[in-house]
PDB file of C-alpha atoms and ligand atoms in Angstrom:
ATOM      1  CA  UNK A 681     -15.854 -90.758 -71.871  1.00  0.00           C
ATOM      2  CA  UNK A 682     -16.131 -87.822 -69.191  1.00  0.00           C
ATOM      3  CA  UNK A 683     -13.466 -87.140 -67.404  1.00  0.00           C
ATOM      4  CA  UNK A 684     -13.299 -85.923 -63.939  1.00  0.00           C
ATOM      5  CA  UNK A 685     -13.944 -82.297 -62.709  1.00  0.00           C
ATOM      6  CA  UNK A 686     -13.267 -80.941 -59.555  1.00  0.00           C
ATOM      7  CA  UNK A 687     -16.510 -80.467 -58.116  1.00  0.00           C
ATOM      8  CA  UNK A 688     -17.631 -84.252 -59.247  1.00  0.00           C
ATOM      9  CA  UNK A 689     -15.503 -85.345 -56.415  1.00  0.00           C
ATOM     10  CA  UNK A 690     -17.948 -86.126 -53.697  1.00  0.00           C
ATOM     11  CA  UNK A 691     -18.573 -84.882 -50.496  1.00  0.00           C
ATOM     12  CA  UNK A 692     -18.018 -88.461 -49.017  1.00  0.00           C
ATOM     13  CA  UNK A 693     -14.673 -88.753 -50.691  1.00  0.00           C
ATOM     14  CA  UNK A 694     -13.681 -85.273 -49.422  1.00  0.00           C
ATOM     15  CA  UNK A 695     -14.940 -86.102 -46.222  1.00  0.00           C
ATOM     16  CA  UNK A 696     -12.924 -89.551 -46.019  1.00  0.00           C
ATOM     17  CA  UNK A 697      -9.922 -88.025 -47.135  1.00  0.00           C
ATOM     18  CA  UNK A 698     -10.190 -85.342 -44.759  1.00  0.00           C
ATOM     19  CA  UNK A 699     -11.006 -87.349 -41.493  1.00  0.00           C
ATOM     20  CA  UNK A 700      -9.414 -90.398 -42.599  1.00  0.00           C
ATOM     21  CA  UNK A 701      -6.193 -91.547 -40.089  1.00  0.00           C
ATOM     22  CA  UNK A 702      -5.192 -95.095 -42.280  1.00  0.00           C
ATOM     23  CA  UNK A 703      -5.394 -95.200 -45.895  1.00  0.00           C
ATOM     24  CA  UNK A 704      -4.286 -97.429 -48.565  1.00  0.00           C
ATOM     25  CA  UNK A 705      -2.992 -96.396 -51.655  1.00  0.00           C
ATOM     26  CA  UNK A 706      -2.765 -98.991 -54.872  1.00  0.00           C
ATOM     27  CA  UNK A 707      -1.141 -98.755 -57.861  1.00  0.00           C
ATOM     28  CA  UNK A 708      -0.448-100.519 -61.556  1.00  0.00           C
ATOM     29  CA  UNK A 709       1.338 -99.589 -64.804  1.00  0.00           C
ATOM     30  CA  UNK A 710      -1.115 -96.468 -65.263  1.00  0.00           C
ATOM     31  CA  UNK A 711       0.188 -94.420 -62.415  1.00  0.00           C
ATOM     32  CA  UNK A 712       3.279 -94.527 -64.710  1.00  0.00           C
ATOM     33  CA  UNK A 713       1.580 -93.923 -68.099  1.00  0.00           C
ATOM     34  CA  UNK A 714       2.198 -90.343 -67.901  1.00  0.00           C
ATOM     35  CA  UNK A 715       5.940 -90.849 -67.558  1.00  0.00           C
ATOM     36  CA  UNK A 716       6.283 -92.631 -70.616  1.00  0.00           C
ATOM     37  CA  UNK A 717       6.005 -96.780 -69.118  1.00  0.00           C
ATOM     38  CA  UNK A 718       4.184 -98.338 -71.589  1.00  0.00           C
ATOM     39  CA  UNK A 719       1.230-100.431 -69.497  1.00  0.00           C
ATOM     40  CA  UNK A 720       0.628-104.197 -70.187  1.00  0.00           C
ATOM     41  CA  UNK A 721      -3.150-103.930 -71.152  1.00  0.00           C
ATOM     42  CA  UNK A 722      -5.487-100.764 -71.382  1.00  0.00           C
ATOM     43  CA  UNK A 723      -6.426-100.000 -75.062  1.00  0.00           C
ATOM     44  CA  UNK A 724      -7.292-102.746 -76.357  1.00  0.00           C
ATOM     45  CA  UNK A 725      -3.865-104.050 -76.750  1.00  0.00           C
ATOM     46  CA  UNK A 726      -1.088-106.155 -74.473  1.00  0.00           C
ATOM     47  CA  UNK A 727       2.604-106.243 -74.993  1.00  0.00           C
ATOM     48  CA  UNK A 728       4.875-108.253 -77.800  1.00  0.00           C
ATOM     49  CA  UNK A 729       8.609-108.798 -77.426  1.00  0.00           C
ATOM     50  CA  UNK A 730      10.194-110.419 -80.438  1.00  0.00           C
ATOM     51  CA  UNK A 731       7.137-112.003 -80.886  1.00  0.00           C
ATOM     52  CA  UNK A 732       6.544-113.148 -77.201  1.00  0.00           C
ATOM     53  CA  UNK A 733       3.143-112.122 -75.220  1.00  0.00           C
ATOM     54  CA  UNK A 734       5.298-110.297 -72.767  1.00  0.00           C
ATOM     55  CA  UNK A 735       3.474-112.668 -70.260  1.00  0.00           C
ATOM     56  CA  UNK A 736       5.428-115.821 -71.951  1.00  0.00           C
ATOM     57  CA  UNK A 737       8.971-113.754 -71.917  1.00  0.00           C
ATOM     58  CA  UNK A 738       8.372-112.545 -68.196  1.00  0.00           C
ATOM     59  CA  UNK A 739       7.712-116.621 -66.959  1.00  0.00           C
ATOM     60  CA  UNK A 740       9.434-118.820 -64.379  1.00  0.00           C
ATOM     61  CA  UNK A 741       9.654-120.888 -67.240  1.00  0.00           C
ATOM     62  CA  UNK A 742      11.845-119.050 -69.384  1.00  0.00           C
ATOM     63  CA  UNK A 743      14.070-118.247 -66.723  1.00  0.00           C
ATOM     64  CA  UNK A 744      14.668-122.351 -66.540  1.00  0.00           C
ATOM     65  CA  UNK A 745      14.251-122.459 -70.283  1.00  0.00           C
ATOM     66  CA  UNK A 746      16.621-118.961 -71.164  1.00  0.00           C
ATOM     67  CA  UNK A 747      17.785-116.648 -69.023  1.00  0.00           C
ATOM     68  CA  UNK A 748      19.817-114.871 -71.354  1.00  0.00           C
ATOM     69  CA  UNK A 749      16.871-113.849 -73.165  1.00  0.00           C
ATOM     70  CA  UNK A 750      14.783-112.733 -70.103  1.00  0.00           C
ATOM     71  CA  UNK A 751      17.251-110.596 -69.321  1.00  0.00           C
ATOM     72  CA  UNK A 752      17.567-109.310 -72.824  1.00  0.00           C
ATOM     73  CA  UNK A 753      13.975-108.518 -72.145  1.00  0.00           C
ATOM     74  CA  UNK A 754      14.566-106.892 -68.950  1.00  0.00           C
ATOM     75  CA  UNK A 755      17.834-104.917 -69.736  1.00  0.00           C
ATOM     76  CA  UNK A 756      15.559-103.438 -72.413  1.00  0.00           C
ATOM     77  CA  UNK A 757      12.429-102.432 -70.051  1.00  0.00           C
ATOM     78  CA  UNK A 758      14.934-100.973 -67.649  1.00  0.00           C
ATOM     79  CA  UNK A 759      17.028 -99.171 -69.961  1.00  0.00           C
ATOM     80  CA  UNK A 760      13.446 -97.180 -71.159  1.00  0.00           C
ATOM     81  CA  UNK A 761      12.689 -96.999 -67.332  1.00  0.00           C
ATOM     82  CA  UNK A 762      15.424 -95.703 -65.579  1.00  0.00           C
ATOM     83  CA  UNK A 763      15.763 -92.701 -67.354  1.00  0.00           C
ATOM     84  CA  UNK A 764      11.963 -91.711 -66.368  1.00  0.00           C
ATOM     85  CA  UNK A 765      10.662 -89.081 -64.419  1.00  0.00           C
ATOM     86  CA  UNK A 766       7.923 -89.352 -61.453  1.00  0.00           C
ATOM     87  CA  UNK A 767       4.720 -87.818 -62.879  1.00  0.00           C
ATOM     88  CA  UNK A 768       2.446 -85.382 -60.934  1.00  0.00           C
ATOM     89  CA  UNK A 769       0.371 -88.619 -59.688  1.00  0.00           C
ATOM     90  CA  UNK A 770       3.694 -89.748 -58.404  1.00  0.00           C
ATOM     91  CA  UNK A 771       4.470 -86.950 -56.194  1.00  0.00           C
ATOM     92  CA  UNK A 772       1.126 -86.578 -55.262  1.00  0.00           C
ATOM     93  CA  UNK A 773       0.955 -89.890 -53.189  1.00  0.00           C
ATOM     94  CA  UNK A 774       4.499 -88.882 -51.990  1.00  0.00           C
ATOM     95  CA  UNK A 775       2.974 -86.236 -50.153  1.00  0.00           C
ATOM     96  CA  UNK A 776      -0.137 -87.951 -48.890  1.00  0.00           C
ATOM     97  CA  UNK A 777       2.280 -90.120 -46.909  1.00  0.00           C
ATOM     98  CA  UNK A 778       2.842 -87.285 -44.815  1.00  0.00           C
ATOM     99  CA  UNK A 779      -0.499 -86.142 -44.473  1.00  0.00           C
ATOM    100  CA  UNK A 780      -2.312 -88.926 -42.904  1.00  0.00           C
ATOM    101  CA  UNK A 781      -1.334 -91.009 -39.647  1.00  0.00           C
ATOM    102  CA  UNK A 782      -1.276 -94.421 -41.664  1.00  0.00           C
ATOM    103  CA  UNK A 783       0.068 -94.424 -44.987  1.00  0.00           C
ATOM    104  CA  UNK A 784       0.211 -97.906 -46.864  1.00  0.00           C
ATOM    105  CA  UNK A 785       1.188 -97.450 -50.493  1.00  0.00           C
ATOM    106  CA  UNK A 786       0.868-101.010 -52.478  1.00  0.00           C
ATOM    107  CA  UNK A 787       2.540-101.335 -55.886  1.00  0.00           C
ATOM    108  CA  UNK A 788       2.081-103.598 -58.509  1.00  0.00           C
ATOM    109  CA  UNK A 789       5.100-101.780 -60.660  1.00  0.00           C
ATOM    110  CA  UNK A 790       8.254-102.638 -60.949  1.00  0.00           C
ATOM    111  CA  UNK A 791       9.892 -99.053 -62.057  1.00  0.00           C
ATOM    112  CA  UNK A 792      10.719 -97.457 -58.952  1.00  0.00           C
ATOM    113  CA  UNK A 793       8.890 -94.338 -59.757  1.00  0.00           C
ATOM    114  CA  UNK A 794       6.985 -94.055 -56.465  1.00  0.00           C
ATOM    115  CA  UNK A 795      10.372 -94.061 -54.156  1.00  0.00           C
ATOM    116  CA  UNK A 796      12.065 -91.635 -56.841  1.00  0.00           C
ATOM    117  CA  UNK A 797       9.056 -89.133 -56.250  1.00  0.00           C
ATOM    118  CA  UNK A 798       9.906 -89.514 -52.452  1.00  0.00           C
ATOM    119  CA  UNK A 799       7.283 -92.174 -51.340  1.00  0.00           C
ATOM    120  CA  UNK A 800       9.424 -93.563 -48.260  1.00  0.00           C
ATOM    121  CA  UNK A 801       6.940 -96.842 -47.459  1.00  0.00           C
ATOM    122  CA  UNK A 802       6.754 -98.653 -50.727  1.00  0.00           C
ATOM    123  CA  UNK A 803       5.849-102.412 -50.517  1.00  0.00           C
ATOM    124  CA  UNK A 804       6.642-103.611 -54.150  1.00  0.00           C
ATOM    125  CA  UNK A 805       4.297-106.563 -54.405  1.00  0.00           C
ATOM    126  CA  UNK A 806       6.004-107.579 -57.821  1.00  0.00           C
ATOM    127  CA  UNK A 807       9.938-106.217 -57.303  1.00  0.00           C
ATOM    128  CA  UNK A 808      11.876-103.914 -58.876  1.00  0.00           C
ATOM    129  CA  UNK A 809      13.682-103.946 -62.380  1.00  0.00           C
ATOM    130  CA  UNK A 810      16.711-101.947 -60.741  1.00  0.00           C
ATOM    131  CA  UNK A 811      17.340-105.327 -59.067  1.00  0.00           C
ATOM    132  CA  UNK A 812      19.037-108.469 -59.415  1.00  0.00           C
ATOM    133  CA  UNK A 813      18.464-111.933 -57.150  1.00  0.00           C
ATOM    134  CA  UNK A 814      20.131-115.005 -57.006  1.00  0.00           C
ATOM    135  CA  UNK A 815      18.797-117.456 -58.479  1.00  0.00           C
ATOM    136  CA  UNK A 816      20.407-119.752 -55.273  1.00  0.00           C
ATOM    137  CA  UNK A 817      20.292-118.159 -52.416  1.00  0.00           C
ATOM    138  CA  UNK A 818      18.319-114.898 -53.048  1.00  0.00           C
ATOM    139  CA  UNK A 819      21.070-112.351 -52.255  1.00  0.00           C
ATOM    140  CA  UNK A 820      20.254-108.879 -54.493  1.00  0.00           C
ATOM    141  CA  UNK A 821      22.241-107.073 -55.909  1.00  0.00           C
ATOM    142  CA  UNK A 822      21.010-103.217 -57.212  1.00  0.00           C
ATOM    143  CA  UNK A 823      21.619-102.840 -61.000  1.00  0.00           C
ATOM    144  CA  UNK A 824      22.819 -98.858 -61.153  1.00  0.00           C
ATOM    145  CA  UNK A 825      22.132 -96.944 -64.251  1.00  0.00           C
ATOM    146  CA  UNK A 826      25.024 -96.769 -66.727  1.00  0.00           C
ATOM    147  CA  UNK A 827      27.188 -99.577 -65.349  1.00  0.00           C
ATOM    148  CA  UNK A 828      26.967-103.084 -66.150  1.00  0.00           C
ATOM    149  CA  UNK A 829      24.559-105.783 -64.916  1.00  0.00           C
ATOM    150  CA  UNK A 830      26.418-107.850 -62.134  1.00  0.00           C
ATOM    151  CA  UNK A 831      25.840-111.843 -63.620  1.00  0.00           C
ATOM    152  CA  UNK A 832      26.518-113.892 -61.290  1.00  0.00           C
ATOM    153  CA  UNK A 833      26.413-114.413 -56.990  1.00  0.00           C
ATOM    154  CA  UNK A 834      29.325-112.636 -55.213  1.00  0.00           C
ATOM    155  CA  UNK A 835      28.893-115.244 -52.542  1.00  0.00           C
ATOM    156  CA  UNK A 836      27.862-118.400 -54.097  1.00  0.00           C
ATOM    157  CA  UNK A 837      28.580-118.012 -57.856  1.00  0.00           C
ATOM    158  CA  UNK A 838      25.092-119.202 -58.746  1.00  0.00           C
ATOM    159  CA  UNK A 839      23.523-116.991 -62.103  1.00  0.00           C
ATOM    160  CA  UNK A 840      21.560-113.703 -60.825  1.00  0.00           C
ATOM    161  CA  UNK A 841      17.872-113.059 -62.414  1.00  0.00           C
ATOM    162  CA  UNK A 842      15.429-110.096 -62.364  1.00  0.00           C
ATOM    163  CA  UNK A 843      14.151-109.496 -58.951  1.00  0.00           C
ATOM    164  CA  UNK A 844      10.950-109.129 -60.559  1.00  0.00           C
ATOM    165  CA  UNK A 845       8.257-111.520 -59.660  1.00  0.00           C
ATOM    166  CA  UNK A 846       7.748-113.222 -62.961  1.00  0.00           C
ATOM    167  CA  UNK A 847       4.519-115.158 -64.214  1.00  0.00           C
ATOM    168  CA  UNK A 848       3.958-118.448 -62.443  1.00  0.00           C
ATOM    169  CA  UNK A 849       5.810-117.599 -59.263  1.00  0.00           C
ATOM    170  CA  UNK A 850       4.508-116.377 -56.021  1.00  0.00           C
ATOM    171  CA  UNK A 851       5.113-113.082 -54.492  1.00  0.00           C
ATOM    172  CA  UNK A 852       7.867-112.166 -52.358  1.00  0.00           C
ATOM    173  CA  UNK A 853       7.424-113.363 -48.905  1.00  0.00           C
ATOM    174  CA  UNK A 854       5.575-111.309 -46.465  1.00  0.00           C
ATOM    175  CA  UNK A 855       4.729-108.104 -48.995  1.00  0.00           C
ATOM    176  CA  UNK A 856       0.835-109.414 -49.776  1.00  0.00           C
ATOM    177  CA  UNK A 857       0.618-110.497 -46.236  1.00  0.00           C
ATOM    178  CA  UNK A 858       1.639-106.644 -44.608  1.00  0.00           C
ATOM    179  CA  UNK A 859      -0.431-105.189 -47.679  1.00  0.00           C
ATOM    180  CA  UNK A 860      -3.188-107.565 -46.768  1.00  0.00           C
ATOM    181  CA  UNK A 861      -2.887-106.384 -43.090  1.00  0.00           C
ATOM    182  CA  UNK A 862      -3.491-102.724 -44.004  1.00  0.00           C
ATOM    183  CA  UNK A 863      -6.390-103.410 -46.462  1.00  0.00           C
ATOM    184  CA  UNK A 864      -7.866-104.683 -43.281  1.00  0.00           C
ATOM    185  CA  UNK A 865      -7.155-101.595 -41.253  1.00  0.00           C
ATOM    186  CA  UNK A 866      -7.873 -98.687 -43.711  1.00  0.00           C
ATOM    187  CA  UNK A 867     -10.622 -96.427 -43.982  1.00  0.00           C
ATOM    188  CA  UNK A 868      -9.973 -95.223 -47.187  1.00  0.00           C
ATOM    189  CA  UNK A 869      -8.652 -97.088 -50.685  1.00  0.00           C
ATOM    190  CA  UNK A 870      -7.790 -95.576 -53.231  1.00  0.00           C
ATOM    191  CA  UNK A 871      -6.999 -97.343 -55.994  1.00  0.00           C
ATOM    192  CA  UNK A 872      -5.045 -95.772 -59.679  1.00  0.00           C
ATOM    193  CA  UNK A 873      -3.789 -97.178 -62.410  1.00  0.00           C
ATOM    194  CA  UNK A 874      -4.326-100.999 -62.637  1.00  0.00           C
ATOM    195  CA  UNK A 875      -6.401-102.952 -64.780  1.00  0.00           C
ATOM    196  CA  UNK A 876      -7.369-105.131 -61.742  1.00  0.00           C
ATOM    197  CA  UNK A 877      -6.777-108.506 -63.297  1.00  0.00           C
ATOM    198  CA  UNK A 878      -3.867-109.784 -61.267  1.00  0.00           C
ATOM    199  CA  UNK A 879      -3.995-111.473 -58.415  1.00  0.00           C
ATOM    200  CA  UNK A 880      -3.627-111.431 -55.473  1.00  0.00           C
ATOM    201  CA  UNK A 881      -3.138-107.720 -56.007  1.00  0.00           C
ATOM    202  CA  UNK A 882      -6.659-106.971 -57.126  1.00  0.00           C
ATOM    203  CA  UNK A 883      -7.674-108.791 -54.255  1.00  0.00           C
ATOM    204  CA  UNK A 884      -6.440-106.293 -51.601  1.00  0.00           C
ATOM    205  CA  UNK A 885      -9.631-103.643 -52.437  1.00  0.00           C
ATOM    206  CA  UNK A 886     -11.799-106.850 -51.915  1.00  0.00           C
ATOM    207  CA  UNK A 887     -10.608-106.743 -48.731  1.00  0.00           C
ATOM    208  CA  UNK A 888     -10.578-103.669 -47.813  1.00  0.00           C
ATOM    209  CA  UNK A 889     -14.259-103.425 -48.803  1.00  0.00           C
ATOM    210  CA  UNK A 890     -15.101-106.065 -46.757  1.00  0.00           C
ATOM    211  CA  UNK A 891     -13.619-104.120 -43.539  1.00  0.00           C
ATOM    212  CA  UNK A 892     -15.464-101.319 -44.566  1.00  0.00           C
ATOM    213  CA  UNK A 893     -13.139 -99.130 -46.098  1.00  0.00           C
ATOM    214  CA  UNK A 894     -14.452 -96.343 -48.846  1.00  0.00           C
ATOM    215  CA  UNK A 895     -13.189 -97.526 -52.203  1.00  0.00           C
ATOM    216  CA  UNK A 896     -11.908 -95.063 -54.813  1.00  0.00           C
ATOM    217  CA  UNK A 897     -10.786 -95.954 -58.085  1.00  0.00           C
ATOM    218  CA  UNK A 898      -9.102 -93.553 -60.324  1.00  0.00           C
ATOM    219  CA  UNK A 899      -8.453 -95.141 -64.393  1.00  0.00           C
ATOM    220  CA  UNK A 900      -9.576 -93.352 -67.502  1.00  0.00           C
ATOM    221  CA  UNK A 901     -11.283 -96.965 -68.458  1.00  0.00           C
ATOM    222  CA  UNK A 902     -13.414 -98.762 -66.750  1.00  0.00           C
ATOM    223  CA  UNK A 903     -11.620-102.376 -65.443  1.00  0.00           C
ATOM    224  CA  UNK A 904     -12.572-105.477 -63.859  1.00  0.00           C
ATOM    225  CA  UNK A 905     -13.225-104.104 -60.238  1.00  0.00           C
ATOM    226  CA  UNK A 906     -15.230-101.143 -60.982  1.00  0.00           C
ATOM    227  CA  UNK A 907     -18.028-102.304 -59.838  1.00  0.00           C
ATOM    228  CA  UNK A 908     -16.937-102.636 -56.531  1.00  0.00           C
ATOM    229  CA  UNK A 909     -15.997 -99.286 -55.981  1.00  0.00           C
ATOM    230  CA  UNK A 910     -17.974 -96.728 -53.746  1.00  0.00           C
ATOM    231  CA  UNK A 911     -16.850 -94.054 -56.244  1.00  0.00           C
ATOM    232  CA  UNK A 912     -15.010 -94.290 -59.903  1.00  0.00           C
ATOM    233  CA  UNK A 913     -13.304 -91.355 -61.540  1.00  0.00           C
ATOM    234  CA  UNK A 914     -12.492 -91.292 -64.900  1.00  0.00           C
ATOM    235  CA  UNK A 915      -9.760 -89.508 -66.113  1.00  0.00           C
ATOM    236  CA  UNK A 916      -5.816 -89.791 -66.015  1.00  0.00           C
ATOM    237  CA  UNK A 917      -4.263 -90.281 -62.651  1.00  0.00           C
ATOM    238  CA  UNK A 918      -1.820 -87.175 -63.135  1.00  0.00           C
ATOM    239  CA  UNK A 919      -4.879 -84.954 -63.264  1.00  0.00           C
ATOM    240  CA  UNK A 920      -7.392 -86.419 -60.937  1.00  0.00           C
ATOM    241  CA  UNK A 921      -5.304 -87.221 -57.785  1.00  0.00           C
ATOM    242  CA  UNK A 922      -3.919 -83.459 -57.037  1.00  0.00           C
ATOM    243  CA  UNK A 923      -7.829 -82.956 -57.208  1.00  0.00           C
ATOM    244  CA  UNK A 924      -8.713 -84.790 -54.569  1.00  0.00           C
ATOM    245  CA  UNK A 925      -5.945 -83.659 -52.214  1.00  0.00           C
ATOM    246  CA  UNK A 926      -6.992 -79.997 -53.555  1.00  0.00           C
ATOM    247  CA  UNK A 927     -11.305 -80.211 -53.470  1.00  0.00           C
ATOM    248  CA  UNK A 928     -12.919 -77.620 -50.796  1.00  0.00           C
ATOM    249  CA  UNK A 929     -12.491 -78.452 -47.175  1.00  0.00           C
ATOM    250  CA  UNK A 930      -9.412 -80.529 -47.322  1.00  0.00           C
ATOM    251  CA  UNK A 931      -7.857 -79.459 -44.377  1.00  0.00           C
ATOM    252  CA  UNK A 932      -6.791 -83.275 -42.817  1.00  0.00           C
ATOM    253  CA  UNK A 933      -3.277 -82.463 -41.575  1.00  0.00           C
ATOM    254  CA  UNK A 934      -1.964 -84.983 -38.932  1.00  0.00           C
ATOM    255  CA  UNK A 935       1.499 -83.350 -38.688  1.00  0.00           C
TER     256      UNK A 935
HETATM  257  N1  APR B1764      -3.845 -92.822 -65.302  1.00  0.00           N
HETATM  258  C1  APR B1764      -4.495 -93.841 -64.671  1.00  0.00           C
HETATM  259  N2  APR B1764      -4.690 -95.082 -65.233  1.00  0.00           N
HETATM  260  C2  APR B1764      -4.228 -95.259 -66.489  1.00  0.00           C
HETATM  261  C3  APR B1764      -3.555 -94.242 -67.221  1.00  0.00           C
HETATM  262  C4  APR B1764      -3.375 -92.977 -66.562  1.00  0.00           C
HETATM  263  N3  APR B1764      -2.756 -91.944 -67.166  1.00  0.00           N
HETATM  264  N4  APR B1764      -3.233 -94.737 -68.458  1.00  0.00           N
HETATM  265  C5  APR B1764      -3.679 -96.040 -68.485  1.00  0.00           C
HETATM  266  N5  APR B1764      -4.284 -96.343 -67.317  1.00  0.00           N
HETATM  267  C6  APR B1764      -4.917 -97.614 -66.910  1.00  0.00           C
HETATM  268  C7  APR B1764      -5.430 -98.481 -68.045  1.00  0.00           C
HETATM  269  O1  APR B1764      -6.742 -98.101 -68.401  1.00  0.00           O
HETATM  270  C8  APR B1764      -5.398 -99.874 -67.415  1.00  0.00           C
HETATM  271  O2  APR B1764      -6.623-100.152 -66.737  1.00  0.00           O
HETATM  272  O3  APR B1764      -3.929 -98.381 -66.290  1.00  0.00           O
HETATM  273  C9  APR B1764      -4.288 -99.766 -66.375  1.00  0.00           C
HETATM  274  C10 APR B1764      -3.022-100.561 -66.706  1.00  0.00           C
HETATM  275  O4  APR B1764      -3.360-101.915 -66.682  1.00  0.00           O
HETATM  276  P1  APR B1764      -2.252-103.035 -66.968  1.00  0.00           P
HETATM  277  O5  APR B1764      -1.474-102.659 -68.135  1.00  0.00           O
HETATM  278  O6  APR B1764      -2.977-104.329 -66.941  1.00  0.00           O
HETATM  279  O7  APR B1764      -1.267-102.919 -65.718  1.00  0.00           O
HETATM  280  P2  APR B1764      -1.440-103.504 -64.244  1.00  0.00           P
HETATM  281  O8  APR B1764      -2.849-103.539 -63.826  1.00  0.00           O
HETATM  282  O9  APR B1764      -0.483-102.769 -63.390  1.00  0.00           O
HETATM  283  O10 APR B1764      -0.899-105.018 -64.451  1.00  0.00           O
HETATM  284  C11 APR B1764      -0.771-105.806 -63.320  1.00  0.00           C
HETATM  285  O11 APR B1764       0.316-107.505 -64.586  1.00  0.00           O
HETATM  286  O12 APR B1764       1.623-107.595 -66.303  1.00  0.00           O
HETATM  287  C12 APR B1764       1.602-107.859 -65.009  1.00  0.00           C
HETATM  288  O13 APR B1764       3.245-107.795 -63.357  1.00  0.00           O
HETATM  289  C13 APR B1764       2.618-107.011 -64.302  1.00  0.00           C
HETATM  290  O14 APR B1764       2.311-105.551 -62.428  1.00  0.00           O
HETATM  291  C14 APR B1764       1.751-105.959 -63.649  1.00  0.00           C
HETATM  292  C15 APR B1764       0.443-106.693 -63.437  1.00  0.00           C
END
């Protein structure tokens, strides 16, 4: 597989990403590979816990069926998150939002990587494992590192749960819609990291294609939306995104 060089960046990406005043950023579990998250999929193989497809553990179902042993689950993810580092992928998004006039950046992950590296206007289509929700009346509560997990509602006494949108449940109100919104409006989508299987997130380059954005999809494998991109580069998100910010004739500065 070849990965990405600098001058294989094209002169229509450059020039998008130089002229370009709304972009949209989207990200899955690879932007956070080089940080040390271990992804879901990608090389050939998905996740196991105790046994459990990590897709059966992380269900609406379970939470009805055993919520102390989704959080078991989750108290272990977040204990191997939390003490992670942005990568350079990270921190370069964090300073596109600067650069141009509209910045959307769309995560599928749940570590709270991106706002650690800076990145102000994160919609989290999926939630956050630093988080816990009432299971009654939705209230959340952060979960700080080092100090116990609150376990039930301050102000109704139901039991708290992840605030991590689980399989078989919708996503939070209003995040798909606003990400939806600026898929409509960019000019540029760029898209690192996911495997592009779940929905509706992989929908939101459909859309953007379909308002004419240019579609750029950075994965050292090829996934389920390739195809639909204007341009693929192959290689490790870490590597390739300070190259596009950094290839000849960048000079799109709004500030
Ligand atoms: N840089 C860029 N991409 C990478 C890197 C890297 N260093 N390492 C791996 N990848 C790619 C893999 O090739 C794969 O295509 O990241 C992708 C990760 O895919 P998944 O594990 O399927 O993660 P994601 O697409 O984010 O999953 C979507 O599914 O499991 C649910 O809710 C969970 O948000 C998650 C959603």
């Amino acid at each position: 597989m070849q990965t990405v060089q600098r001058q294989s960046i094209s002169d229509q990406l450059r020039h998008r990403f130089d002229t370009a005043k709304s972009v949209l950023v989207l990200t899955g579990a690879g932007v956070s590979a080089e940080s040390g998250v271990p992804t879901f999929r990608g090389g050939g193989n998905t996740a196991v816990w105790k046994g459990m497809p990590f897709d059966v553990i992380s269900s609406a179902k379970m939470v009805d069926r055993d919520l102390p042993a989704v959080w078991e689950w989750f108290d272990y993810r977040r204990t191997l998150l939390q003490p992670l580092e942005p990568n350079a992928a990270h921190r370069e998004i964090a300073r596109w939002e600067k650069r141009f006039q509209q910045f959307i950046l769309v995560t599928q992950n749940i570590d709270g990587l991106h706002q650690k590296a800076g990145s102000k206007s994160v919609i989290e289509l999926h939630g956050n494992i630093s988080r816990a929700r009432c299971v009654e009346c939705h209230a959340r509560y952060e979960i700080l590192a080092g100090e116990s997990r609150p376990e039930q509602c301050a102000g109704c006494g139901n039991w708290l749960r992840p605030d991590v949108v689980l399989f078989g449940e919708i996503l939070p109100p209003g995040a798909f819609e606003l990400a939806a919104k600026s898929a409509q409006k960019c000019e540029l989508c760029i898209v690192v990291g996911t495997s592009g299987i779940v929905y509706p997130a992989a929908s939101l380059p459909e859309i953007a294609k379909a308002a004419g954005a240019y579609l750029c999809e950075v994965n050292p494998e090829r996934t389920a939306l390739s195809g639909l991109f204007d341009e693929v580069l192959t290689g490790k998100a870490g590597e390739v995104l300070p190259m596009i910010a950094s290839a000849p004739d960048s000079t799109n500065t709004h500030s």
